[in-house]
XYZ file of C-alpha atoms in Angstrom:
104
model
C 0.000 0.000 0.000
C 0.947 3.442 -0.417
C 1.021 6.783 1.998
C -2.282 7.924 0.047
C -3.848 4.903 1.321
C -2.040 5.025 4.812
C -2.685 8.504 5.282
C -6.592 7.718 4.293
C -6.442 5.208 7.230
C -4.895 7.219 9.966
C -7.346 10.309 9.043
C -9.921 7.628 9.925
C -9.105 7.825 13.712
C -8.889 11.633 13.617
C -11.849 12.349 14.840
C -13.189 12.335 18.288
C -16.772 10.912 16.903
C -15.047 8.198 14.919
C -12.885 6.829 18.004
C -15.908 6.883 20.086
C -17.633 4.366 17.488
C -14.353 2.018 17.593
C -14.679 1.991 21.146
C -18.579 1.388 20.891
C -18.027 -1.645 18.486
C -15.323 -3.497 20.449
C -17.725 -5.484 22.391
C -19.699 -6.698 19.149
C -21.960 -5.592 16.209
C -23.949 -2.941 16.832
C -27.355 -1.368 15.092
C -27.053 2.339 13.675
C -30.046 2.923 16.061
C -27.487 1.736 18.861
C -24.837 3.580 18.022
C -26.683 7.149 17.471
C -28.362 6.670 20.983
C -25.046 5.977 22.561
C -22.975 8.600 21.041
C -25.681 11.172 21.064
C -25.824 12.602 17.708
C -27.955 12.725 14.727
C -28.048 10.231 11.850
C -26.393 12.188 9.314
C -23.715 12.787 11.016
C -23.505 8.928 12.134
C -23.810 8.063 8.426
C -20.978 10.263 7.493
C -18.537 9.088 10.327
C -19.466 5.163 9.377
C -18.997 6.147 5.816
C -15.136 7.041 6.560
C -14.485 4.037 8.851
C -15.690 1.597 6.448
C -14.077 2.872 3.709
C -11.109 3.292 5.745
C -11.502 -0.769 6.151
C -11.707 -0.864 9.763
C -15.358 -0.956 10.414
C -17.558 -3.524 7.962
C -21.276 -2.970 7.411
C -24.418 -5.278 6.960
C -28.177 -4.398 6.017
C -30.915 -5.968 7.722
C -34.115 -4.661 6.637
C -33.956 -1.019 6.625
C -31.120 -1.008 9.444
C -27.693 -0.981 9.371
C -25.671 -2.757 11.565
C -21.442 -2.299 12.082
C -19.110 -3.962 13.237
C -14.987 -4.282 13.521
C -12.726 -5.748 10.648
C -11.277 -8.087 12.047
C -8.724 -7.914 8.750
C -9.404 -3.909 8.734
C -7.673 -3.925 12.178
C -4.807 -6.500 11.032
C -4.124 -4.276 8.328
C -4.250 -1.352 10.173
C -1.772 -2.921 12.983
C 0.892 -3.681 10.593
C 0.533 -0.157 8.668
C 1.488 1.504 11.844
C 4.239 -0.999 13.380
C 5.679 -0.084 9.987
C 5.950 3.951 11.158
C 7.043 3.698 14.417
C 9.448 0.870 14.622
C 12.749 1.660 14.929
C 15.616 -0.252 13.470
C 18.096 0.147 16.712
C 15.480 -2.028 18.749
C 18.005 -5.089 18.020
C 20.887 -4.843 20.524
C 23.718 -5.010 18.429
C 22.452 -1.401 17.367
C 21.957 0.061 20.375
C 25.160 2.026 20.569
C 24.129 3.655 16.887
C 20.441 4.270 18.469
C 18.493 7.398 17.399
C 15.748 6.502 19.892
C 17.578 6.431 23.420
């Protein structure tokens, strides 16, 4: 992937709205219903923020009837993981480079 796409992903979690919903969805699927009673605000705004996050691939989406129901990526999150471990690792973490560290 490239930093469009990474960039597209971290933007995802910039928002205090959106990191309320990730926290809402880690115990399990929710209903939009759910979710707009819980974070106390209206619908379009809910639609836009779950918009982002699934597109973002870190929040997957299901119709039931005329509701909407959201849950985690399991992959989404995998994905995510390793796109960040890839920013902030640091290359003096083995020993034999400690003496060369830029992280001390």
């Amino acid at each position: 992937m490239g930093f469009r796409e990474d960039v597209r992903k971290v933007k995802a979690l910039a928002d205090e709205n959106r990191l309320a919903i990730m926290l809402a969805l880690q115990h399990g699927e929710k209903c939009g219903c759910v979710l707009l009673e819980e974070l106390n605000i209206t619908q379009p705004t809910l639609s836009h923020h779950m918009k982002i996050l699934c597109d973002s691939g870190l929040v997957a989406s299901r119709k039931e009837g005329k509701w909407m129901h959201y849950s985690l990526s399991p992959e989404g999150i995998a994905s995510y993981r390793e796109m960040i471990s890839g920013y902030v690792r640091c290359d003096c973490e083995k020993e034999e480079a400690m003496s060369a560290c830029c992280c001390k």
